[in-house]
Amino acid sequence: AGMGAGAMGAAQLPGIGSAQQQQGPSPEMLAKAAEPLLAQLKTNPNDVDTLTKLGNLYYDGRAYPQAIEYYQKAVNLQPNNADVRTDMGTAYWYSGNPDKAIENFEKALAIHPNNANTLFNLGIVKWQGKKDPKGAIIDWEKLLKTNPDYPQKDQVQMLIERAKMHQGNGTKG
């Protein structure tokens, strides 16, 4: 119930099978929460911090198109912000756009090649969005190799096993 998709880009995609999401706050509540941030933007429209907070607020409220709009403004000003790019990619995934999600994750990885969170999410989208378990396994194995202390290591290993099974039995989807 904490706010923010995470200053450290902790927008974790749900594991396989938990894609159903609880209801977010009402649009009225979201608008109210956004008011002070939007007021700050009026005086300083290029404040990356405020733009990112707005993106996170809409992201948490599951208003993904608005989240993407503010994340995009933030990365236009700070192209090397891998965390915002990762969150934006995740928002695209939840908006039903796996291609844009992957594009943003890959841009984030060009900046931080071993970002565990980005690699985790990229694997999920490759597998679930693009039916590419092989690509997902490559990303997750890289995650484990480059982040030996990753807290969700067990979950990642389980996903790798499941993706391998999926890959091995030759069924599509």
mmCIF file of C-alpha atoms in Angstrom:
data_model
loop_
_atom_site.group_PDB
_atom_site.id
_atom_site.type_symbol
_atom_site.label_atom_id
_atom_site.label_comp_id
_atom_site.label_asym_id
_atom_site.label_seq_id
_atom_site.Cartn_x
_atom_site.Cartn_y
_atom_site.Cartn_z
ATOM 1 C CA ALA A 1 0.000 0.000 0.000
ATOM 2 C CA GLY A 2 3.090 2.260 -0.188
ATOM 3 C CA MET A 3 2.923 5.114 -2.643
ATOM 4 C CA GLY A 4 5.044 5.449 -5.735
ATOM 5 C CA ALA A 5 6.048 2.853 -8.276
ATOM 6 C CA GLY A 6 9.293 3.251 -6.371
ATOM 7 C CA ALA A 7 11.938 5.905 -6.596
ATOM 8 C CA MET A 8 14.277 3.074 -7.498
ATOM 9 C CA GLY A 9 12.047 1.979 -10.350
ATOM 10 C CA ALA A 10 10.557 -0.854 -8.319
ATOM 11 C CA ALA A 11 7.572 -1.323 -10.567
ATOM 12 C CA GLN A 12 7.534 -5.092 -10.333
ATOM 13 C CA LEU A 13 5.328 -6.816 -12.837
ATOM 14 C CA PRO A 14 3.145 -9.486 -11.294
ATOM 15 C CA GLY A 15 4.422 -13.030 -11.576
ATOM 16 C CA ILE A 16 2.816 -15.335 -14.096
ATOM 17 C CA GLY A 17 -0.811 -15.939 -13.307
ATOM 18 C CA SER A 18 -1.428 -12.915 -11.104
ATOM 19 C CA ALA A 19 -2.244 -10.410 -13.796
ATOM 20 C CA GLN A 20 -5.693 -9.625 -12.418
ATOM 21 C CA GLN A 21 -5.430 -6.334 -10.561
ATOM 22 C CA GLN A 22 -7.417 -4.919 -7.686
ATOM 23 C CA GLN A 23 -9.352 -1.712 -8.206
ATOM 24 C CA GLY A 24 -7.281 1.429 -8.007
ATOM 25 C CA PRO A 25 -8.396 4.719 -6.459
ATOM 26 C CA SER A 26 -11.271 6.584 -8.097
ATOM 27 C CA PRO A 27 -10.489 9.209 -10.754
ATOM 28 C CA GLU A 28 -11.645 11.888 -8.271
ATOM 29 C CA MET A 29 -9.169 10.700 -5.638
ATOM 30 C CA LEU A 30 -6.408 10.614 -8.234
ATOM 31 C CA ALA A 31 -7.202 14.128 -9.432
ATOM 32 C CA LYS A 32 -7.116 15.372 -5.853
ATOM 33 C CA ALA A 33 -3.777 13.699 -5.149
ATOM 34 C CA ALA A 34 -2.348 15.152 -8.362
ATOM 35 C CA GLU A 35 -3.428 18.739 -7.623
ATOM 36 C CA PRO A 36 -0.389 19.881 -5.593
ATOM 37 C CA LEU A 37 1.998 18.271 -8.090
ATOM 38 C CA LEU A 38 0.238 19.857 -11.050
ATOM 39 C CA ALA A 39 0.426 23.209 -9.254
ATOM 40 C CA GLN A 40 4.204 22.729 -8.875
ATOM 41 C CA LEU A 41 4.470 21.976 -12.590
ATOM 42 C CA LYS A 42 2.791 25.269 -13.446
ATOM 43 C CA THR A 43 5.642 27.151 -11.800
ATOM 44 C CA ASN A 44 8.331 24.718 -12.953
ATOM 45 C CA PRO A 45 7.163 22.666 -15.958
ATOM 46 C CA ASN A 46 10.562 21.006 -16.431
ATOM 47 C CA ASP A 47 10.973 19.605 -12.939
ATOM 48 C CA VAL A 48 11.853 15.962 -13.566
ATOM 49 C CA ASP A 49 11.180 15.034 -9.952
ATOM 50 C CA THR A 50 7.606 16.382 -10.054
ATOM 51 C CA LEU A 51 6.968 14.814 -13.477
ATOM 52 C CA THR A 52 8.191 11.453 -12.156
ATOM 53 C CA LYS A 53 6.028 11.744 -9.025
ATOM 54 C CA LEU A 54 2.994 12.428 -11.208
ATOM 55 C CA GLY A 55 3.881 9.435 -13.358
ATOM 56 C CA ASN A 56 4.151 7.260 -10.240
ATOM 57 C CA LEU A 57 0.887 8.617 -8.848
ATOM 58 C CA TYR A 58 -1.037 7.781 -12.023
ATOM 59 C CA TYR A 59 0.803 4.472 -12.290
ATOM 60 C CA ASP A 60 -0.271 3.486 -8.782
ATOM 61 C CA GLY A 61 -3.786 4.629 -9.632
ATOM 62 C CA ARG A 62 -3.661 2.394 -12.711
ATOM 63 C CA ALA A 63 -4.210 5.409 -14.980
ATOM 64 C CA TYR A 64 -1.515 4.143 -17.313
ATOM 65 C CA PRO A 65 -1.970 6.569 -20.251
ATOM 66 C CA GLN A 66 -1.487 9.535 -17.901
ATOM 67 C CA ALA A 67 1.441 7.797 -16.219
ATOM 68 C CA ILE A 68 3.095 7.290 -19.603
ATOM 69 C CA GLU A 69 2.511 10.954 -20.502
ATOM 70 C CA TYR A 70 4.401 12.202 -17.418
ATOM 71 C CA TYR A 71 7.120 9.543 -17.569
ATOM 72 C CA GLN A 72 7.680 10.504 -21.215
ATOM 73 C CA LYS A 73 8.092 14.178 -20.285
ATOM 74 C CA ALA A 74 10.554 13.175 -17.561
ATOM 75 C CA VAL A 75 12.706 11.049 -19.906
ATOM 76 C CA ASN A 76 12.629 13.746 -22.570
ATOM 77 C CA LEU A 77 14.365 15.961 -19.995
ATOM 78 C CA GLN A 78 16.524 13.166 -18.534
ATOM 79 C CA PRO A 79 17.117 10.612 -21.283
ATOM 80 C CA ASN A 80 19.474 8.570 -19.092
ATOM 81 C CA ASN A 81 16.965 7.945 -16.321
ATOM 82 C CA ALA A 82 16.765 4.146 -16.534
ATOM 83 C CA ASP A 83 14.336 3.850 -13.611
ATOM 84 C CA VAL A 84 11.724 6.109 -15.194
ATOM 85 C CA ARG A 85 12.165 4.294 -18.513
ATOM 86 C CA THR A 86 11.558 0.981 -16.736
ATOM 87 C CA ASP A 87 8.405 2.289 -15.059
ATOM 88 C CA MET A 88 7.222 3.710 -18.376
ATOM 89 C CA GLY A 89 7.806 0.354 -20.051
ATOM 90 C CA THR A 90 5.787 -1.349 -17.319
ATOM 91 C CA ALA A 91 2.946 1.153 -17.794
ATOM 92 C CA TYR A 92 2.978 0.373 -21.530
ATOM 93 C CA TRP A 93 2.768 -3.345 -20.713
ATOM 94 C CA TYR A 94 -0.250 -2.790 -18.480
ATOM 95 C CA SER A 95 -1.785 -0.669 -21.265
ATOM 96 C CA GLY A 96 -1.574 -3.705 -23.537
ATOM 97 C CA ASN A 97 1.425 -2.545 -25.569
ATOM 98 C CA PRO A 98 4.214 -5.151 -25.201
ATOM 99 C CA ASP A 99 6.269 -3.719 -28.075
ATOM 100 C CA LYS A 100 6.541 -0.265 -26.509
ATOM 101 C CA ALA A 101 7.243 -1.924 -23.162
ATOM 102 C CA ILE A 102 10.171 -3.890 -24.596
ATOM 103 C CA GLU A 103 11.473 -0.821 -26.430
ATOM 104 C CA ASN A 104 11.604 1.123 -23.151
ATOM 105 C CA PHE A 105 13.147 -1.742 -21.182
ATOM 106 C CA GLU A 106 15.849 -2.064 -23.840
ATOM 107 C CA LYS A 107 16.568 1.668 -23.675
ATOM 108 C CA ALA A 108 16.817 1.386 -19.888
ATOM 109 C CA LEU A 109 19.226 -1.550 -20.211
ATOM 110 C CA ALA A 110 21.377 0.446 -22.626
ATOM 111 C CA ILE A 111 21.894 2.835 -19.694
ATOM 112 C CA HIS A 112 22.021 0.258 -16.823
ATOM 113 C CA PRO A 113 22.756 -3.074 -18.500
ATOM 114 C CA ASN A 114 22.337 -5.209 -15.367
ATOM 115 C CA ASN A 115 19.334 -3.536 -13.750
ATOM 116 C CA ALA A 116 17.584 -6.484 -12.070
ATOM 117 C CA ASN A 117 14.173 -4.894 -12.124
ATOM 118 C CA THR A 118 14.358 -4.082 -15.839
ATOM 119 C CA LEU A 119 15.614 -7.572 -16.712
ATOM 120 C CA PHE A 120 12.861 -9.156 -14.619
ATOM 121 C CA ASN A 121 10.129 -7.149 -16.335
ATOM 122 C CA LEU A 122 11.608 -7.608 -19.795
ATOM 123 C CA GLY A 123 11.532 -11.382 -19.325
ATOM 124 C CA ILE A 124 7.879 -11.296 -18.273
ATOM 125 C CA VAL A 125 6.868 -9.222 -21.294
ATOM 126 C CA LYS A 126 8.893 -11.363 -23.709
ATOM 127 C CA TRP A 127 7.261 -14.507 -22.387
ATOM 128 C CA GLN A 128 3.700 -13.313 -21.789
ATOM 129 C CA GLY A 129 3.487 -10.564 -24.389
ATOM 130 C CA LYS A 130 5.571 -11.999 -27.216
ATOM 131 C CA LYS A 131 5.403 -15.772 -26.541
ATOM 132 C CA ASP A 132 9.207 -15.829 -26.418
ATOM 133 C CA PRO A 133 10.183 -18.049 -23.460
ATOM 134 C CA LYS A 134 13.706 -18.421 -24.844
ATOM 135 C CA GLY A 135 14.264 -14.660 -24.795
ATOM 136 C CA ALA A 136 12.811 -14.480 -21.302
ATOM 137 C CA ILE A 137 15.176 -17.194 -20.037
ATOM 138 C CA ILE A 138 18.180 -15.297 -21.431
ATOM 139 C CA ASP A 139 17.124 -12.104 -19.600
ATOM 140 C CA TRP A 140 16.435 -13.915 -16.318
ATOM 141 C CA GLU A 141 19.683 -15.880 -16.417
ATOM 142 C CA LYS A 142 21.543 -12.618 -16.968
ATOM 143 C CA LEU A 143 19.644 -11.116 -14.027
ATOM 144 C CA LEU A 144 20.757 -13.938 -11.709
ATOM 145 C CA LYS A 145 24.342 -13.858 -12.975
ATOM 146 C CA THR A 146 24.737 -10.084 -12.596
ATOM 147 C CA ASN A 147 22.650 -9.697 -9.396
ATOM 148 C CA PRO A 148 23.601 -12.639 -7.150
ATOM 149 C CA ASP A 149 21.909 -11.004 -4.145
ATOM 150 C CA TYR A 150 18.597 -10.316 -5.905
ATOM 151 C CA PRO A 151 15.873 -10.680 -3.231
ATOM 152 C CA GLN A 152 13.410 -12.479 -5.554
ATOM 153 C CA LYS A 153 16.043 -14.921 -6.781
ATOM 154 C CA ASP A 154 13.865 -17.963 -5.999
ATOM 155 C CA GLN A 155 10.945 -16.524 -7.931
ATOM 156 C CA VAL A 156 13.182 -15.882 -10.939
ATOM 157 C CA GLN A 157 14.563 -19.421 -10.833
ATOM 158 C CA MET A 158 11.021 -20.775 -10.714
ATOM 159 C CA LEU A 159 10.054 -18.641 -13.728
ATOM 160 C CA ILE A 160 13.099 -19.926 -15.634
ATOM 161 C CA GLU A 161 12.066 -23.531 -14.911
ATOM 162 C CA ARG A 162 8.510 -22.855 -16.061
ATOM 163 C CA ALA A 163 9.676 -21.052 -19.197
ATOM 164 C CA LYS A 164 11.976 -24.000 -20.000
ATOM 165 C CA MET A 165 9.090 -26.434 -19.624
ATOM 166 C CA HIS A 166 6.942 -24.189 -21.778
ATOM 167 C CA GLN A 167 9.661 -24.001 -24.386
ATOM 168 C CA GLY A 168 10.335 -27.727 -24.273
ATOM 169 C CA ASN A 169 6.814 -28.989 -24.901
ATOM 170 C CA GLY A 170 6.547 -27.157 -28.186
ATOM 171 C CA THR A 171 3.137 -25.603 -27.538
ATOM 172 C CA LYS A 172 2.540 -22.062 -28.626
ATOM 173 C CA GLY A 173 0.986 -19.798 -26.022
#
